[in-house]
Protein backbone atom coordinates (compact mmCIF):
# COMPACT_ATOMS: atom_id res chain seq x y z
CA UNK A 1 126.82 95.71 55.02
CA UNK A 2 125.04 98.85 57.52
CA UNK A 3 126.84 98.55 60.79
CA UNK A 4 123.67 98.00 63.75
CA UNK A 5 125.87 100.38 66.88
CA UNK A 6 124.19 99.57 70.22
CA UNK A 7 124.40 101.07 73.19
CA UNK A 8 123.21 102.03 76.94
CA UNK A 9 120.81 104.27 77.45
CA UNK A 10 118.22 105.44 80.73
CA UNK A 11 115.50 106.74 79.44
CA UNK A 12 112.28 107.82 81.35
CA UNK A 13 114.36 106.17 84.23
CA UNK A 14 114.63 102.60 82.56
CA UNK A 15 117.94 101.23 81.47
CA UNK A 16 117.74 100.62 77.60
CA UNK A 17 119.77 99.38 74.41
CA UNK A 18 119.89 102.02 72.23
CA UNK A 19 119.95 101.25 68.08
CA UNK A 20 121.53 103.02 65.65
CA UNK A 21 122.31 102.54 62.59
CA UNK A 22 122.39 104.46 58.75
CA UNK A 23 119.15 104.73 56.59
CA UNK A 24 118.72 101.88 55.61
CA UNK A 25 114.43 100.53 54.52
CA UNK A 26 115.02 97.07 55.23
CA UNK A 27 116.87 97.28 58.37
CA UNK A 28 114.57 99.33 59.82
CA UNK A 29 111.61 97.44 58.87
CA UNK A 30 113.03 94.63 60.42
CA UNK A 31 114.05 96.68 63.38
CA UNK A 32 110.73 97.98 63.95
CA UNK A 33 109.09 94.37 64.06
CA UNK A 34 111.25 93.77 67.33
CA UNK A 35 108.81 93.13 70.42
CA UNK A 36 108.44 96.02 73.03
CA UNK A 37 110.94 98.41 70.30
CA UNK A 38 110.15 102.09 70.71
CA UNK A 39 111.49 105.58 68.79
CA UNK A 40 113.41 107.97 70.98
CA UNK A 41 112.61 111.38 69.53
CA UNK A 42 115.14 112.64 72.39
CA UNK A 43 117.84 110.08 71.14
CA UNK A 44 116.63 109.97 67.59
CA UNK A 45 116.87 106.20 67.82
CA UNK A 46 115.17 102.99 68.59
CA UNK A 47 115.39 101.30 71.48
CA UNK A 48 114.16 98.47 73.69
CA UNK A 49 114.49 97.57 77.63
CA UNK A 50 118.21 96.54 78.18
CA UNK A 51 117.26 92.71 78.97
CA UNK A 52 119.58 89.73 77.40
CA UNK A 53 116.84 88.30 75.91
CA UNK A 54 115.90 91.76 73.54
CA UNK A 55 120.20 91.59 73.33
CA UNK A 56 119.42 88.03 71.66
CA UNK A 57 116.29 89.51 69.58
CA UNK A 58 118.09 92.52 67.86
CA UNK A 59 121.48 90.41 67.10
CA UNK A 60 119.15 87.54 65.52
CA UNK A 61 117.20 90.38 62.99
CA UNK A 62 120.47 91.69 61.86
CA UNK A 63 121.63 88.26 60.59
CA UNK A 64 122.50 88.81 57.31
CA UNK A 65 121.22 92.40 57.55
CA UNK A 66 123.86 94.16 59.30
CA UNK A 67 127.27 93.84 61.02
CA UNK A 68 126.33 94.43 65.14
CA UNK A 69 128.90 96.48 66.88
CA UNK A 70 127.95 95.88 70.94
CA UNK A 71 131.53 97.84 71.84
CA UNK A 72 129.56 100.51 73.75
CA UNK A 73 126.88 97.93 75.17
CA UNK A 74 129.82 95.74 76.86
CA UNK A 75 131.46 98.52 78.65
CA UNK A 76 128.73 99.89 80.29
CA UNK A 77 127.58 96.70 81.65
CA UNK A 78 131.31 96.20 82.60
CA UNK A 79 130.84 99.66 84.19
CA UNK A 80 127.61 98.46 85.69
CA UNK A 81 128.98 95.14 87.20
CA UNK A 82 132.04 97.46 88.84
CA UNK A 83 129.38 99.87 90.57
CA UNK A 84 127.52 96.73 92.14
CA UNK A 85 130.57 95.14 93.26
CA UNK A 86 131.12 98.47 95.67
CA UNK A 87 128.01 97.35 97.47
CA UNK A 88 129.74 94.97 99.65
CA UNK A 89 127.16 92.40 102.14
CA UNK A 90 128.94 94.58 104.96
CA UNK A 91 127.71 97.51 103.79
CA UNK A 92 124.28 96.22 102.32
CA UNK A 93 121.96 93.23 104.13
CA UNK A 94 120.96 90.10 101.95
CA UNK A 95 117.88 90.59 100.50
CA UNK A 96 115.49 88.71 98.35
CA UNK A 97 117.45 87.13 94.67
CA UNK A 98 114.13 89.14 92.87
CA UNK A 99 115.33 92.63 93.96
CA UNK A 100 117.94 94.00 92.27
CA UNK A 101 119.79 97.62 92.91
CA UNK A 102 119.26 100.07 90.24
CA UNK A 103 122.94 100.34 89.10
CA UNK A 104 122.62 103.59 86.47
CA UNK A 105 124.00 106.07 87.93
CA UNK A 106 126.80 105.25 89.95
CA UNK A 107 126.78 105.65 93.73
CA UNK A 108 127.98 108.35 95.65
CA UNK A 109 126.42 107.65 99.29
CA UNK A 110 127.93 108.90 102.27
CA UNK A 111 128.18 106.33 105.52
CA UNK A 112 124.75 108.09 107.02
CA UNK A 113 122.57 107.45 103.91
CA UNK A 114 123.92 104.19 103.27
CA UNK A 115 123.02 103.30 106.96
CA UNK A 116 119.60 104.38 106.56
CA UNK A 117 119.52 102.47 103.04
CA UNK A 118 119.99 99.22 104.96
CA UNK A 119 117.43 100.34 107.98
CA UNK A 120 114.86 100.85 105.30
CA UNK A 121 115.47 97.76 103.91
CA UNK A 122 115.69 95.63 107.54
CA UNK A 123 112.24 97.11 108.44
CA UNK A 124 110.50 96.34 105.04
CA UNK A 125 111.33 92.37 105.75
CA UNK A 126 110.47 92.61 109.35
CA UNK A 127 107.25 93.74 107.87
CA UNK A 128 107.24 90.75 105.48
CA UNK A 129 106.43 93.40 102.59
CA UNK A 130 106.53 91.11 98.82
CA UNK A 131 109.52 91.61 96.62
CA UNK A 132 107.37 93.84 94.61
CA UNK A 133 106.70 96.36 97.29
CA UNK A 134 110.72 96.16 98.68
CA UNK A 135 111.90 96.83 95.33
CA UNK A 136 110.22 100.12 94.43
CA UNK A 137 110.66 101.68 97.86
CA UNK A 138 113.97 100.68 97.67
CA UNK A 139 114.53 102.43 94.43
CA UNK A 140 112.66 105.53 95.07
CA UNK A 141 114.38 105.81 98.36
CA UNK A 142 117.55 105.64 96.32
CA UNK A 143 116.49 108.32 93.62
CA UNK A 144 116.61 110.68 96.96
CA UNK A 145 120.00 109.24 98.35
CA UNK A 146 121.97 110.01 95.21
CA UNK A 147 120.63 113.34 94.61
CA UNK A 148 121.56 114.57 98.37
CA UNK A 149 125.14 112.38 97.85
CA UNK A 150 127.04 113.94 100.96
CA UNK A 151 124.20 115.34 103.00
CA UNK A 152 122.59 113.11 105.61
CA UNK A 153 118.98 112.18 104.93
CA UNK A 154 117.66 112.41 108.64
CA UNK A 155 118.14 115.77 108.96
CA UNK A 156 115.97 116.69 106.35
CA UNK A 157 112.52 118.38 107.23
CA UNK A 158 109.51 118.55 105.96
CA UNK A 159 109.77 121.47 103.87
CA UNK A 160 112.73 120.18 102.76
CA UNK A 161 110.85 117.02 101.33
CA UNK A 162 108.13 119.57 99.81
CA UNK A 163 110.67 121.17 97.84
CA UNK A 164 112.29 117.94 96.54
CA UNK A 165 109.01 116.24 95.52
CA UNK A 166 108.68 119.67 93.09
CA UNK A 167 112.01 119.34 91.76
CA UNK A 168 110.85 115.62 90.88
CA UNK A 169 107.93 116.25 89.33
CA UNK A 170 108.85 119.54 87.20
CA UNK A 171 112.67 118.29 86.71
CA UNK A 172 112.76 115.05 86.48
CA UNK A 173 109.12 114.96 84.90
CA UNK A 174 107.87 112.06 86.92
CA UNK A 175 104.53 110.60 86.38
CA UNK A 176 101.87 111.19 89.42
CA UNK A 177 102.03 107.36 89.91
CA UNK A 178 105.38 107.58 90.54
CA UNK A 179 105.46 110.83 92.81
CA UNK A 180 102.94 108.47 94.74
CA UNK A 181 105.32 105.63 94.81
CA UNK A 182 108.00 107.84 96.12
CA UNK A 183 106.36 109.76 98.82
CA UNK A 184 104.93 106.34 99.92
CA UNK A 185 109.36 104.96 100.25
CA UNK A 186 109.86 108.20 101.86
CA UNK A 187 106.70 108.30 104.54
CA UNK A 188 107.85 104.87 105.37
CA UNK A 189 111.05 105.83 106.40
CA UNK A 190 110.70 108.81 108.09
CA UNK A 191 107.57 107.54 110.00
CA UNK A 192 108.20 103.71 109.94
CA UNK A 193 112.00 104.08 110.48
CA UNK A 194 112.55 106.97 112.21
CA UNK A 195 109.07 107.21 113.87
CA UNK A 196 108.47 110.81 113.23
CA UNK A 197 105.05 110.39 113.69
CA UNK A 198 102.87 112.60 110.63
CA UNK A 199 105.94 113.69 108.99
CA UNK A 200 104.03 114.10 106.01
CA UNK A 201 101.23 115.61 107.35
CA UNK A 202 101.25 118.61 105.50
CA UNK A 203 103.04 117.41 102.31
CA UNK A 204 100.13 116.94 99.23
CA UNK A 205 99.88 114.27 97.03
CA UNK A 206 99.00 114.72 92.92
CA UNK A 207 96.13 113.92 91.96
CA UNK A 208 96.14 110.59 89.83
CA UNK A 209 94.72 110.53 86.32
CA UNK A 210 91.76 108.43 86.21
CA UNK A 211 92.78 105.94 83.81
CA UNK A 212 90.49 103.24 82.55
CA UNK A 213 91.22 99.67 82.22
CA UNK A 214 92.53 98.90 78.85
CA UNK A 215 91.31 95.52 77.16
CA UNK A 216 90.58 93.81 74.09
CA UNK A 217 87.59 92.95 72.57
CA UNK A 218 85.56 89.40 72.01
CA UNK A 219 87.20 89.62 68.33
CA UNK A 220 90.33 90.87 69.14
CA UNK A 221 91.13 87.60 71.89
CA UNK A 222 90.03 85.22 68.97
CA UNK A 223 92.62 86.86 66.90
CA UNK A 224 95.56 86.37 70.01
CA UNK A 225 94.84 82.86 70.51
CA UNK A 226 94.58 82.22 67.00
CA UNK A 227 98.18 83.66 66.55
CA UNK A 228 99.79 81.40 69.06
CA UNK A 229 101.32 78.06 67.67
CA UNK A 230 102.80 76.56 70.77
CA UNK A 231 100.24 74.52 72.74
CA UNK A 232 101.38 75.69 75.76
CA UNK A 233 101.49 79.45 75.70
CA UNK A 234 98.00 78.82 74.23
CA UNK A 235 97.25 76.91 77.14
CA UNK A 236 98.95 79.37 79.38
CA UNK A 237 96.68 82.72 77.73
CA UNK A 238 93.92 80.37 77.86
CA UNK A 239 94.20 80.06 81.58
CA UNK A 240 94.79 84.04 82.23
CA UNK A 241 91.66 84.94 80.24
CA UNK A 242 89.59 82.32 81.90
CA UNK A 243 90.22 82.42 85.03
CA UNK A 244 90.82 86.10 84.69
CA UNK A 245 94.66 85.89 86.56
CA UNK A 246 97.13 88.42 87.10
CA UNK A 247 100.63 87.44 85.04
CA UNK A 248 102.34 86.50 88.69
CA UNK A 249 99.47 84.01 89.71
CA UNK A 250 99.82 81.87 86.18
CA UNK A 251 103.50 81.81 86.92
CA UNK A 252 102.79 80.53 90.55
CA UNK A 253 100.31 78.22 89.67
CA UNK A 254 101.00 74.41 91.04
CA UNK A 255 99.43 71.57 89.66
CA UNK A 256 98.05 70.38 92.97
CA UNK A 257 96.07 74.14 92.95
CA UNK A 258 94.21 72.50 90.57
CA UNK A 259 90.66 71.16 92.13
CA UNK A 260 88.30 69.22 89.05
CA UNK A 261 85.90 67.70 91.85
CA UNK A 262 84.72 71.08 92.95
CA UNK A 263 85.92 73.07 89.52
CA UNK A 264 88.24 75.09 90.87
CA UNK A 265 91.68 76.66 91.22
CA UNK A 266 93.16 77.78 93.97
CA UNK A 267 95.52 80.87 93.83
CA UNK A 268 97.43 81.26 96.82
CA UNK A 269 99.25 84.13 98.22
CA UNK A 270 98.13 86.45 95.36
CA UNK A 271 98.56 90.31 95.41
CA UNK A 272 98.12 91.55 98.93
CA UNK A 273 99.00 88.01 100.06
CA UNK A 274 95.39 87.28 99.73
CA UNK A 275 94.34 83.70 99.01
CA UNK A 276 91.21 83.26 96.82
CA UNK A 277 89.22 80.51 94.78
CA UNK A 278 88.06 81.09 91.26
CA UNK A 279 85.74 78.97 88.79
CA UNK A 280 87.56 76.19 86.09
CA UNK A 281 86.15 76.28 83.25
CA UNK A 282 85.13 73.00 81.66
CA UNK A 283 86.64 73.75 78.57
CA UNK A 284 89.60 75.00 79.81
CA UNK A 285 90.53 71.58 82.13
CA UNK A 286 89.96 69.77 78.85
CA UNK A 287 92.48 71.82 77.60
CA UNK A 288 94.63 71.42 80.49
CA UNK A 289 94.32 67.80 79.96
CA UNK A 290 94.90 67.50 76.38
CA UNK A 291 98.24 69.85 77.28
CA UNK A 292 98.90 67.39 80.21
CA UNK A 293 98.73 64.36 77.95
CA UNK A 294 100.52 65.76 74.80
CA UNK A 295 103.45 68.12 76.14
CA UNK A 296 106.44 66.33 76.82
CA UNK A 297 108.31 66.59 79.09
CA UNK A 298 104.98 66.62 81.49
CA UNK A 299 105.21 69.91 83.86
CA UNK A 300 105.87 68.36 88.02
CA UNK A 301 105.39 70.55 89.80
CA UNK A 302 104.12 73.92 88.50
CA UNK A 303 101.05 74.38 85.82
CA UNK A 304 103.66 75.17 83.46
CA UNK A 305 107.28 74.60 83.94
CA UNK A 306 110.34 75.98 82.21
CA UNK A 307 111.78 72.91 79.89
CA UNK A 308 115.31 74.39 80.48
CA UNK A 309 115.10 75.04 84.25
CA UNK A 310 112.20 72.88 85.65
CA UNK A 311 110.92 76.12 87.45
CA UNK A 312 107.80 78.09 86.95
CA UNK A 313 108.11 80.40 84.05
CA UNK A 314 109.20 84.27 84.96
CA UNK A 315 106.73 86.33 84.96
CA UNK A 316 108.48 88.09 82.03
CA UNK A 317 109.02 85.19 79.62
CA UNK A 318 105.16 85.19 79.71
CA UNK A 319 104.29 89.05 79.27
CA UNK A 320 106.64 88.19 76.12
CA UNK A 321 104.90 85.37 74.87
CA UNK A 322 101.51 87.57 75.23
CA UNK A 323 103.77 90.57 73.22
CA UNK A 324 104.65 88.57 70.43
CA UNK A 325 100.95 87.07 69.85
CA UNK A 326 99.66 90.18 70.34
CA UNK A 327 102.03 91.55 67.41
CA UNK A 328 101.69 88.68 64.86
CA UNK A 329 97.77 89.21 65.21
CA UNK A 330 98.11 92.58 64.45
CA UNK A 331 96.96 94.07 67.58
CA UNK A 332 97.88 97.86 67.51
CA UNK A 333 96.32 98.65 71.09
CA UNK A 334 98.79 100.02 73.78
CA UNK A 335 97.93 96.67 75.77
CA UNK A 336 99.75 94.03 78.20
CA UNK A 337 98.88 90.69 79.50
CA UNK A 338 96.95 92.36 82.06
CA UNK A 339 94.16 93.32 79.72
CA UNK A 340 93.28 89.93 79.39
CA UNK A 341 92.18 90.28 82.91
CA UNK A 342 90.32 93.55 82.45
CA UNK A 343 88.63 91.58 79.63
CA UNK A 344 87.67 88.89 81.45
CA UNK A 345 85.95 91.46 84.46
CA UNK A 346 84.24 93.74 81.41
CA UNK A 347 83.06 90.39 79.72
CA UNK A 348 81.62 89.27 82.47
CA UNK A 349 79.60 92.78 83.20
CA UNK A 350 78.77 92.27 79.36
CA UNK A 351 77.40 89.29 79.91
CA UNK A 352 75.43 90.16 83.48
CA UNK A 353 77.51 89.01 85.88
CA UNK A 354 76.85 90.27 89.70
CA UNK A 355 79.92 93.08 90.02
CA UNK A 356 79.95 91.47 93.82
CA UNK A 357 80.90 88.10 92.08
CA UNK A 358 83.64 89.44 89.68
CA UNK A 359 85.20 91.70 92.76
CA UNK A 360 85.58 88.15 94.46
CA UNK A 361 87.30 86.62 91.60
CA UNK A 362 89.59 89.24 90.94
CA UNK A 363 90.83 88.96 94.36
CA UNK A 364 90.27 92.91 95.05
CA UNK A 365 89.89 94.00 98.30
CA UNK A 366 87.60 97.08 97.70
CA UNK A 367 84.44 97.04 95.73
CA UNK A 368 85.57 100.23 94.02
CA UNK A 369 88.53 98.73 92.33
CA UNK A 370 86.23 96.45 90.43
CA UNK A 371 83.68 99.52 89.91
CA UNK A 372 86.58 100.52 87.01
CA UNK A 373 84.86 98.18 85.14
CA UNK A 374 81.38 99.89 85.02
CA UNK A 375 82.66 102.43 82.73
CA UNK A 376 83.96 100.44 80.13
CA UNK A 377 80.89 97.23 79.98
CA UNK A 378 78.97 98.24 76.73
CA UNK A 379 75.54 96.27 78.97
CA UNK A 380 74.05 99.41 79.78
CA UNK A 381 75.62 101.57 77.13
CA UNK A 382 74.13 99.93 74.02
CA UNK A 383 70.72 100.82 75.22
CA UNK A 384 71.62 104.47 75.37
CA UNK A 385 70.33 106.34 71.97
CA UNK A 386 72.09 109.78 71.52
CA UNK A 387 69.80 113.01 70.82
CA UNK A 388 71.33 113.45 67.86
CA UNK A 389 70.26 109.82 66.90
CA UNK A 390 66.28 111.01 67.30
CA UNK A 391 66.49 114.52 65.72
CA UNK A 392 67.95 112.53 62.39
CA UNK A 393 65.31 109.91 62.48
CA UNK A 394 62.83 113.31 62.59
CA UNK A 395 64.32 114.43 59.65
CA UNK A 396 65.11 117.84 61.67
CA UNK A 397 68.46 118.84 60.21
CA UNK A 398 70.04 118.45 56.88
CA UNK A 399 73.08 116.98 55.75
């Protein structure tokens, strides 16, 4: 029987299990059917997001397919679990359970840095920023702290962060989202922190690639919902695509947000920490009903409630569930659960919406944020007949 060797890997700064194993067709096929599994051409192996739950997914496909040796895997999370413990709560304030430290590599901070590590972090919850926003400043902030190691980040200058943000972007190859992210952590600190008022003045940002949204077509949704067995992810994709939700407002959803009188739902404390109300569809508080009635035990408290826990479902467990129906319907596109929002704007521009209607429902704060959506709606662009179209019909050129 192949031996299936895993191990710990960072790659395009995510911790990862890394799977390797001898040529073998059938392991692999099975191996490559494992959700979110990607090929490392760096690594020359597979590997998913180091997560126990993929840990649980890879040792359940080699059942009876390979022998799993996790020898590697175990002491690097020992490893791991060592580096954290050196964090003491002396040296580091209590923060929110949801934000973790990045614990690959190890720390090397000097008494200075970690002082302003726990400044950054005090001023970011007197601010009341979301978990979201405290976690990725905290981590960029830290990308900077281990790279200097010894040397004290406050007396760094400007040019000084000039030159760093190069040696990020053309060393460490990060994306122009990210440089944003970082120089964002860093302004903060530096002019939130330390008050040097227009620090970065003079320091340029990247331009950002104009990506459009990604979504899935009329056809393509049929096919996802059709591949879903359990009534209550169905019920729970049902809700996102309706209502047109971002994966953190399903998970937050409460039963009592829940308003059939006036035929809404009420999503509080949403991105921005913006409340907002958007339509319920008929059809899907039927379906909520029927779920109601039928699922057992009932959810209490929250729309939908883990059966093991009680508690709303992560966020996580239900960009899964959306993974794995977007696999067994044989989805190829590069999408998330997020596209099921971006559907729901574009199929409402299909279908004539008001743009000023949809920006209200997708809880954005700036018109142009929704205006994304323009250049993907196929209203306006089915109407459009190509030259080439007319000189064909003219019979003007040959084939």
């Amino acid at each position: 029987m192949p031996v299936l060797t895993l191990k710990a890997i960072v790659h395009r700064r995510q911790e990862c299990i890394a799977i390797y194993f001898a040529n073998d067709k059938a392991l692999q096929a099975a191996i490559r059917k494992l959700p979110a599994v990607k090929w490392s051409q760096a690594n020359t192996c597979w590997y998913v997001p180091l997560s126990e739950g993929n840990y649980e997914a890879i040792v359940q496909t080699a059942v009876n397919k390979a022998t799993v040796d996790n020898t590697h895997l175990k002491a690097y999370l020992q490893k791991r679990k060592g580096i954290a413990a050196t964090l003491t709560p002396s040296q580091l304030p209590s923060v929110p359970a949801k934000i973790v430290l990045p614990l690959s590599p190890a720390y090397r901070l000097c008494t200075e840095n970690i002082q302003a590590l726990e400044q950054l972090i005090q001023q970011l919850q007197l601010k009341a920023y979301s978990a979201s926003t405290m976690r990725t400043y905290r981590n960029e902030f830290l990308q900077l702290l281990q790279l200097l190691q010894t040397k004290p980040v406050n007396n760094l200058t400007a040019a000084d962060i000039k030159r760093y943000m190069v040696y990020a972007m053309e060393k460490e190859g990060i994306s122009e989202n990210t440089a944003h992210s970082r120089l964002n952590a860093l302004k903060f600190y530096f002019e939130q922190v330390l008050g040097r008022e227009k620090f970065f003045w003079d320091i340029p940002r990247p331009k950002k690639p104009q990506l459009l949204p990604k979504l899935l077509n009329e056809e393509e949704i049929r096919q996802l919902f059709n591949a879903l067995a359990n009534k209550k992810h169905k019920a729970m994709l049902f809700t996102v695509y309706s209502a047109g939700l971002r994966v953190s407002e399903i998970a937050a959803l409460k039963i009592a947000d829940i308003d059939s009188k006036r035929m809404q739902l009420f999503i509080s404390r949403a991105k921005g920490k913006k409340d907002r109300y958007v339509n319920l569809s008929p059809v899907l508080l039927d379906i909520l009903r029927n779920y109601f009635t039928t699922y057992k035990p009932a959810p209490v408290r929250y729309l939908f409630e883990s059966e093991q826990t009680g508690q709303a479902y992560p966020t996580r467990t239900i960009q899964q569930i959306f993974t794995n129906a977007k696999n067994k319907a044989g989805i190829k596109k590069e999408v998330g659960i997020h596209s099921l929002r971006h559907s729901f704007a574009t199929h409402l521009l299909d279908k004539g919406t008001d743009i000023k209607y949809i920006k209200e429902l997708l809880g954005h704060f700036d018109i142009k944020t929704t205006e994304r959506y323009l250049h993907v709606s196929k209203k306006q662009l089915v109407n459009i007949v190509s030259p080439f179209d007319d000189l064909w019909k003219q019979e003007a050129i040959d084939w």
